[in-house]
């Protein structure tokens, strides 16, 4: 049984609190929020009034003796929460993105190595049962060479999302980018993108985006989407087409995917998910618990998750520069900034030494790919 402290009592914090509370292999020990009264109100509302609450994560951790921290705070707080947890000897399951920017995430990857802790970024949409069924069969279309995703919704959130400079890319498209990496089975190496804001937009920042990603295996992924759709909404998972040299898979995002083969007569197969298979936050938590126990390594461990964050960063930079952006340049810059600021971030001399020892972020990622042995220290 893994004892967990949830950090953040907002909307996602509530959802994660319920998930931890109801999971058979987890025990909810605490809820931390800068607004302690809000945290107490949430524990009462969710019928866990005896859970320890507080505003200081380190203090709560000392009181309850947890094994792991679940970070449901805003992105700007992720580095501080993950740092406090890992330096205290705890594993971390965090909401996306891993940190406020790529440099902070690179430093957190080094901290995970130094402390030997498991730090996983929850990409819960990976655990959609329809998506899982698709992934199991994607090999039947041969080598994937092209993937496209169309995402169009018109939500009116109010609040911080409508004030963000790049709300679609930063807050939503990262999910679709992560799915694409999963389908293609390779790492992204470059992107050409444009962000824009249609004249009828109710967002202050760019609510629409088109991006073309290049992958190391030669595949291309095209994303086009908008958060100011005026009708004909797609699924929240996007509408997909994944093409290989032996067939194509289409997925509406809400219905089971369909496998289309060209031989012998153009057969189609509906890829029904496994009955009763868990998805969403419960499945993401289960994967984290399995990873921290050493039974398996999840693909979105911090080193691997850097690729998804780099895809977001690449879109932002490409759109601003009006030019193609190579990911090697992004990683080099992020590593340089992390080395410069690691002491400012209070991560310690060991983390500074680890960052200094990396020839590059890409080489640091090599030994942490899914399926490779875990190393620490």
Coordinates of C-alpha atoms in Angstrom, one line a residue:
X1 CA 0.0 0.0 0.0
X2 CA 1.5 3.3 -1.1
X3 CA 0.8 6.3 1.1
X4 CA 0.3 9.5 -1.0
X5 CA 0.0 13.2 -0.4
X6 CA -1.9 15.2 -3.0
X7 CA -0.6 18.7 -3.6
X8 CA -3.2 21.2 -5.0
X9 CA -6.8 21.5 -4.0
X10 CA -8.2 22.9 -7.3
X11 CA -10.3 21.0 -9.9
X12 CA -7.6 18.5 -10.8
X13 CA -6.6 18.1 -7.2
X14 CA -10.1 17.1 -6.3
X15 CA -10.1 14.5 -9.2
X16 CA -6.8 13.1 -8.1
X17 CA -7.9 13.0 -4.4
X18 CA -10.9 10.9 -5.4
X19 CA -8.7 8.7 -7.5
X20 CA -6.2 8.1 -4.7
X21 CA -9.0 7.6 -2.2
X22 CA -10.7 4.9 -4.3
X23 CA -7.6 3.0 -5.5
X24 CA -7.1 -0.4 -3.8
X25 CA -3.3 0.0 -3.7
X26 CA -3.0 3.6 -2.5
X27 CA -3.7 5.3 0.8
X28 CA -4.6 9.0 0.9
X29 CA -2.5 10.7 3.7
X30 CA -2.6 14.4 3.1
X31 CA -3.8 17.3 1.0
X32 CA -1.5 20.4 0.6
X33 CA -2.6 23.7 -0.8
X34 CA -1.5 27.4 -0.3
X35 CA -5.1 28.0 0.8
X36 CA -5.5 25.7 3.8
X37 CA -9.1 26.4 4.3
X38 CA -9.8 25.3 0.7
X39 CA -7.9 22.1 1.3
X40 CA -10.0 21.5 4.4
X41 CA -13.2 22.2 2.6
X42 CA -12.2 19.7 -0.1
X43 CA -11.5 17.0 2.4
X44 CA -14.9 17.5 3.9
X45 CA -16.7 17.6 0.6
X46 CA -14.9 14.4 -0.5
X47 CA -15.6 12.7 2.8
X48 CA -12.0 12.3 3.9
X49 CA -12.1 14.8 6.9
X50 CA -9.3 13.0 8.8
X51 CA -6.7 13.5 6.1
X52 CA -3.9 15.8 7.1
X53 CA -4.0 19.3 5.5
X54 CA -1.5 22.1 5.4
X55 CA 0.1 24.8 3.3
X56 CA 3.7 23.5 3.7
X57 CA 4.5 20.3 1.7
X58 CA 7.6 19.5 3.7
X59 CA 5.9 19.9 7.0
X60 CA 3.0 17.7 5.9
X61 CA 5.4 15.1 4.6
X62 CA 7.2 15.0 8.0
X63 CA 3.9 14.5 9.8
X64 CA 2.4 11.7 7.7
X65 CA 5.3 9.6 6.5
X66 CA 4.2 9.3 2.9
X67 CA 5.8 7.2 0.1
X68 CA 4.8 9.4 -2.9
X69 CA 3.5 12.8 -3.8
X70 CA 0.9 13.5 -6.4
X71 CA 1.4 17.0 -7.9
X72 CA -1.8 18.6 -9.2
X73 CA -0.6 22.2 -8.9
X74 CA -0.3 24.9 -11.6
X75 CA 2.7 24.4 -14.0
X76 CA 4.7 27.2 -12.3
X77 CA 4.7 25.3 -9.1
X78 CA 5.7 21.9 -10.5
X79 CA 9.5 22.3 -10.2
X80 CA 9.3 23.3 -6.5
X81 CA 6.9 20.5 -5.6
X82 CA 8.8 17.8 -7.4
X83 CA 12.1 19.0 -6.0
X84 CA 10.8 19.0 -2.4
X85 CA 9.3 15.5 -2.8
X86 CA 12.3 13.9 -4.5
X87 CA 14.9 15.4 -2.1
X88 CA 12.8 14.1 0.8
X89 CA 13.1 10.6 -0.8
X90 CA 9.6 10.3 -2.3
X91 CA 8.5 9.3 -5.8
X92 CA 6.3 11.8 -7.8
X93 CA 3.4 11.5 -10.1
X94 CA 2.8 14.9 -11.6
X95 CA 0.2 16.6 -13.8
X96 CA 1.4 17.8 -17.2
X97 CA 3.5 19.7 -18.1
X98 CA 6.5 18.4 -16.1
X99 CA 7.6 21.9 -15.4
X100 CA 7.0 25.5 -16.5
X101 CA 9.6 25.1 -19.2
X102 CA 12.0 22.6 -20.8
X103 CA 15.1 23.7 -18.8
X104 CA 13.3 23.1 -15.5
X105 CA 12.2 19.7 -16.7
X106 CA 15.8 18.8 -17.7
X107 CA 17.0 19.7 -14.2
X108 CA 14.2 17.6 -12.7
X109 CA 15.4 14.6 -14.8
X110 CA 18.9 15.1 -13.4
X111 CA 17.4 15.3 -9.8
X112 CA 15.5 12.0 -10.4
X113 CA 18.8 10.4 -11.4
X114 CA 20.7 11.7 -8.4
X115 CA 18.0 10.8 -5.9
X116 CA 17.1 7.5 -7.5
X117 CA 13.4 8.5 -7.4
X118 CA 10.6 7.7 -9.8
X119 CA 9.2 10.8 -11.4
X120 CA 6.3 10.2 -13.8
X121 CA 4.3 12.8 -15.7
X122 CA 0.7 11.7 -16.0
X123 CA -0.5 11.6 -19.6
X124 CA -3.7 10.0 -18.6
X125 CA -5.2 10.0 -22.1
X126 CA -2.7 7.3 -23.1
X127 CA -4.8 5.0 -21.0
X128 CA -8.0 5.5 -23.0
X129 CA -9.1 1.9 -23.6
X130 CA -9.8 2.6 -27.3
X131 CA -6.4 4.1 -27.7
X132 CA -4.8 1.2 -26.0
X133 CA -6.6 -1.2 -28.4
X134 CA -5.3 0.9 -31.3
X135 CA -1.7 0.8 -30.0
X136 CA -1.8 -3.0 -29.7
X137 CA -2.7 -3.4 -33.4
X138 CA -0.8 -0.5 -34.9
X139 CA 2.0 -2.9 -36.0
X140 CA -0.4 -4.4 -38.5
X141 CA -0.2 -1.4 -40.7
X142 CA 3.5 -1.8 -41.1
X143 CA 5.9 1.1 -40.6
X144 CA 4.0 4.2 -39.7
X145 CA 5.0 7.1 -42.0
X146 CA 2.3 9.6 -41.6
X147 CA -0.1 10.6 -38.8
X148 CA -2.6 13.4 -38.7
X149 CA -4.8 14.8 -35.9
X150 CA -7.6 17.3 -36.2
X151 CA -8.8 18.9 -32.9
X152 CA -11.6 21.5 -32.8
X153 CA -13.6 22.5 -29.7
X154 CA -15.1 25.7 -28.5
X155 CA -14.9 25.7 -24.7
X156 CA -15.5 28.8 -22.7
X157 CA -13.4 28.2 -19.6
X158 CA -13.0 31.7 -18.2
X159 CA -10.1 32.2 -15.9
X160 CA -6.4 31.7 -16.6
X161 CA -6.7 29.7 -19.8
X162 CA -8.4 32.6 -21.6
X163 CA -5.4 34.8 -20.6
X164 CA -2.6 32.5 -21.6
X165 CA -0.4 33.4 -24.6
X166 CA -0.7 30.0 -26.2
X167 CA -3.6 28.2 -24.5
X168 CA -4.3 25.5 -27.1
X169 CA -0.7 24.4 -27.5
X170 CA 0.3 24.5 -23.9
X171 CA -2.8 23.3 -22.1
X172 CA -4.4 21.0 -24.6
X173 CA -2.3 20.0 -27.7
X174 CA 0.4 18.4 -25.5
X175 CA -2.1 15.5 -25.1
X176 CA -2.3 15.0 -28.9
X177 CA 1.5 15.4 -29.3
X178 CA 2.0 12.7 -26.7
X179 CA -0.4 10.4 -28.5
X180 CA 1.5 10.9 -31.8
X181 CA 4.8 9.9 -30.2
X182 CA 3.1 6.7 -29.0
X183 CA 1.7 5.9 -32.5
X184 CA 4.8 6.7 -34.5
X185 CA 7.1 4.9 -32.1
X186 CA 10.0 7.4 -32.6
X187 CA 11.2 10.6 -31.1
X188 CA 10.5 14.0 -32.7
X189 CA 13.5 15.8 -34.2
X190 CA 12.0 19.0 -35.7
X191 CA 8.9 21.1 -36.1
X192 CA 7.5 23.8 -38.3
X193 CA 4.4 25.5 -36.8
X194 CA 2.2 28.6 -36.8
X195 CA -0.1 29.7 -34.0
X196 CA -2.8 32.3 -34.6
X197 CA -6.0 33.7 -33.1
X198 CA -9.1 33.8 -35.3
X199 CA -10.9 37.2 -35.2
X200 CA -13.9 35.8 -33.3
X201 CA -11.7 34.3 -30.6
X202 CA -12.6 34.8 -26.9
X203 CA -9.1 33.9 -25.9
X204 CA -6.4 36.6 -25.5
X205 CA -3.7 34.4 -26.8
X206 CA -3.3 32.1 -29.9
X207 CA -6.2 29.7 -29.7
X208 CA -5.5 27.9 -33.0
X209 CA -2.4 26.1 -34.3
X210 CA -1.0 24.1 -37.2
X211 CA 2.2 22.1 -36.8
X212 CA 4.2 19.6 -38.8
X213 CA 6.6 17.4 -36.8
X214 CA 9.5 15.4 -38.2
X215 CA 10.5 12.1 -36.4
X216 CA 13.7 10.3 -36.2
X217 CA 12.4 7.4 -38.2
X218 CA 11.3 9.7 -41.1
X219 CA 7.6 9.8 -40.2
X220 CA 5.6 13.0 -40.2
X221 CA 2.8 14.1 -37.8
X222 CA 0.5 17.0 -38.7
X223 CA -1.6 18.6 -36.0
X224 CA -4.2 21.2 -36.8
X225 CA -6.6 22.5 -34.2
X226 CA -8.6 25.2 -32.5
X227 CA -10.2 26.0 -29.2
X228 CA -12.6 28.5 -30.8
X229 CA -14.5 26.1 -33.0
X230 CA -17.9 27.4 -34.1
X231 CA -19.5 24.0 -34.7
X232 CA -18.7 20.4 -35.8
X233 CA -16.7 19.7 -32.7
X234 CA -14.3 16.8 -32.8
X235 CA -13.6 14.5 -29.8
X236 CA -11.5 15.8 -27.0
X237 CA -9.1 13.2 -28.1
X238 CA -9.0 14.6 -31.7
X239 CA -9.8 12.8 -34.9
X240 CA -7.0 10.6 -36.2
X241 CA -5.5 9.0 -39.3
X242 CA -2.4 6.9 -39.0
X243 CA -0.9 5.5 -42.2
X244 CA 1.7 2.8 -42.7
X245 CA 3.0 0.9 -45.7
X246 CA 0.6 -1.9 -45.1
X247 CA -2.6 -0.1 -44.1
X248 CA -4.2 2.8 -42.3
X249 CA -6.0 3.2 -38.9
X250 CA -8.7 5.8 -38.4
X251 CA -10.0 6.9 -35.0
X252 CA -12.8 9.4 -34.2
X253 CA -11.5 9.8 -30.7
X254 CA -14.8 8.6 -29.2
X255 CA -15.5 5.3 -31.0
X256 CA -13.4 2.2 -31.5
X257 CA -10.6 2.7 -34.0
X258 CA -10.8 1.0 -37.4
X259 CA -8.0 -0.8 -39.1
X260 CA -8.0 -0.6 -42.9
X261 CA -5.8 -2.9 -45.0
X262 CA -5.2 -2.6 -48.8
X263 CA -4.7 -6.3 -49.3
X264 CA -6.1 -8.6 -50.4
X265 CA -9.4 -6.8 -50.9
X266 CA -9.4 -3.8 -48.7
X267 CA -10.6 -5.3 -45.4
X268 CA -11.6 -3.3 -42.3
X269 CA -11.5 -4.4 -38.7
X270 CA -13.0 -2.6 -35.7
X271 CA -10.5 -2.5 -32.9
X272 CA -12.7 -3.0 -29.9
X273 CA -11.1 -2.3 -26.5
X274 CA -10.7 -5.0 -23.9
X275 CA -13.8 -5.3 -21.8
X276 CA -13.4 -3.8 -18.3
X277 CA -10.0 -2.2 -19.0
X278 CA -9.4 0.8 -16.8
X279 CA -8.6 4.2 -18.3
X280 CA -8.0 7.8 -17.3
X281 CA -6.6 8.8 -13.9
X282 CA -7.1 5.4 -12.2
X283 CA -5.1 3.7 -15.0
X284 CA -2.4 6.4 -14.8
X285 CA -2.1 6.0 -11.0
X286 CA -1.9 2.2 -11.4
X287 CA 0.9 2.5 -13.9
X288 CA 2.8 4.8 -11.5
X289 CA 2.4 2.4 -8.6
X290 CA 3.6 -0.4 -10.8
X291 CA 6.6 1.7 -11.9
X292 CA 7.6 2.7 -8.4
X293 CA 7.5 -0.9 -7.2
X294 CA 9.9 -1.9 -10.0
X295 CA 7.4 -4.1 -11.8
X296 CA 7.5 -2.0 -14.9
X297 CA 8.7 1.3 -16.4
X298 CA 6.1 3.6 -17.7
X299 CA 6.9 5.4 -20.9
X300 CA 6.2 8.9 -19.6
X301 CA 8.9 8.8 -16.9
X302 CA 10.5 12.3 -16.7
X303 CA 13.4 11.6 -19.2
X304 CA 11.0 10.2 -21.8
X305 CA 8.4 12.9 -21.1
X306 CA 10.9 15.6 -22.1
X307 CA 10.1 14.8 -25.7
X308 CA 6.5 15.9 -25.2
X309 CA 7.5 19.1 -23.5
X310 CA 10.0 19.7 -26.3
X311 CA 7.2 19.4 -28.8
X312 CA 5.3 22.2 -27.1
X313 CA 8.4 24.3 -26.8
X314 CA 9.2 23.7 -30.4
X315 CA 5.8 24.9 -31.6
X316 CA 6.0 28.1 -29.6
X317 CA 9.5 28.9 -30.9
X318 CA 8.8 27.9 -34.5
X319 CA 5.6 30.1 -34.6
X320 CA 7.4 33.1 -33.1
X321 CA 10.4 32.7 -35.4
X322 CA 8.5 31.8 -38.5
X323 CA 11.0 29.0 -39.1
X324 CA 11.7 25.3 -38.7
X325 CA 13.1 24.4 -35.2
X326 CA 15.4 21.5 -34.6
X327 CA 14.9 19.7 -31.3
X328 CA 18.6 19.3 -30.8
X329 CA 18.9 23.1 -30.5
X330 CA 16.0 23.1 -28.0
X331 CA 17.7 20.5 -25.8
X332 CA 21.1 22.2 -26.0
X333 CA 19.6 25.5 -24.9
X334 CA 17.6 23.9 -22.1
X335 CA 20.7 22.0 -20.8
X336 CA 22.7 25.3 -20.8
X337 CA 20.0 27.1 -18.9
X338 CA 19.5 24.3 -16.4
X339 CA 23.3 24.3 -15.7
X340 CA 23.2 28.0 -15.1
X341 CA 20.2 28.0 -12.8
X342 CA 20.4 24.7 -10.9
X343 CA 21.7 26.4 -7.7
X344 CA 19.1 29.1 -8.0
X345 CA 16.5 26.3 -8.0
X346 CA 18.1 24.8 -4.8
X347 CA 18.7 21.4 -6.3
X348 CA 22.1 20.9 -4.8
X349 CA 25.7 20.3 -6.0
X350 CA 25.1 16.7 -6.9
X351 CA 22.5 17.7 -9.5
X352 CA 24.8 20.4 -10.8
X353 CA 27.5 17.8 -11.3
X354 CA 25.1 15.4 -13.0
X355 CA 24.0 18.1 -15.5
X356 CA 27.6 19.0 -16.1
X357 CA 28.4 15.3 -16.9
X358 CA 25.7 15.0 -19.6
X359 CA 27.2 15.3 -23.1
X360 CA 23.7 16.2 -24.2
X361 CA 20.1 15.7 -23.1
X362 CA 19.5 13.2 -25.9
X363 CA 22.4 11.0 -24.6
X364 CA 21.0 11.3 -21.1
X365 CA 17.7 10.0 -22.4
X366 CA 19.1 7.0 -24.1
X367 CA 19.5 4.8 -21.0
X368 CA 16.0 5.5 -19.7
X369 CA 13.9 4.4 -22.7
X370 CA 11.0 2.1 -21.8
X371 CA 12.2 -1.4 -21.3
X372 CA 15.8 -0.4 -20.3
X373 CA 17.1 -1.2 -16.8
X374 CA 16.6 1.6 -14.3
X375 CA 19.8 3.2 -12.9
X376 CA 20.2 5.7 -10.1
X377 CA 22.9 7.4 -8.0

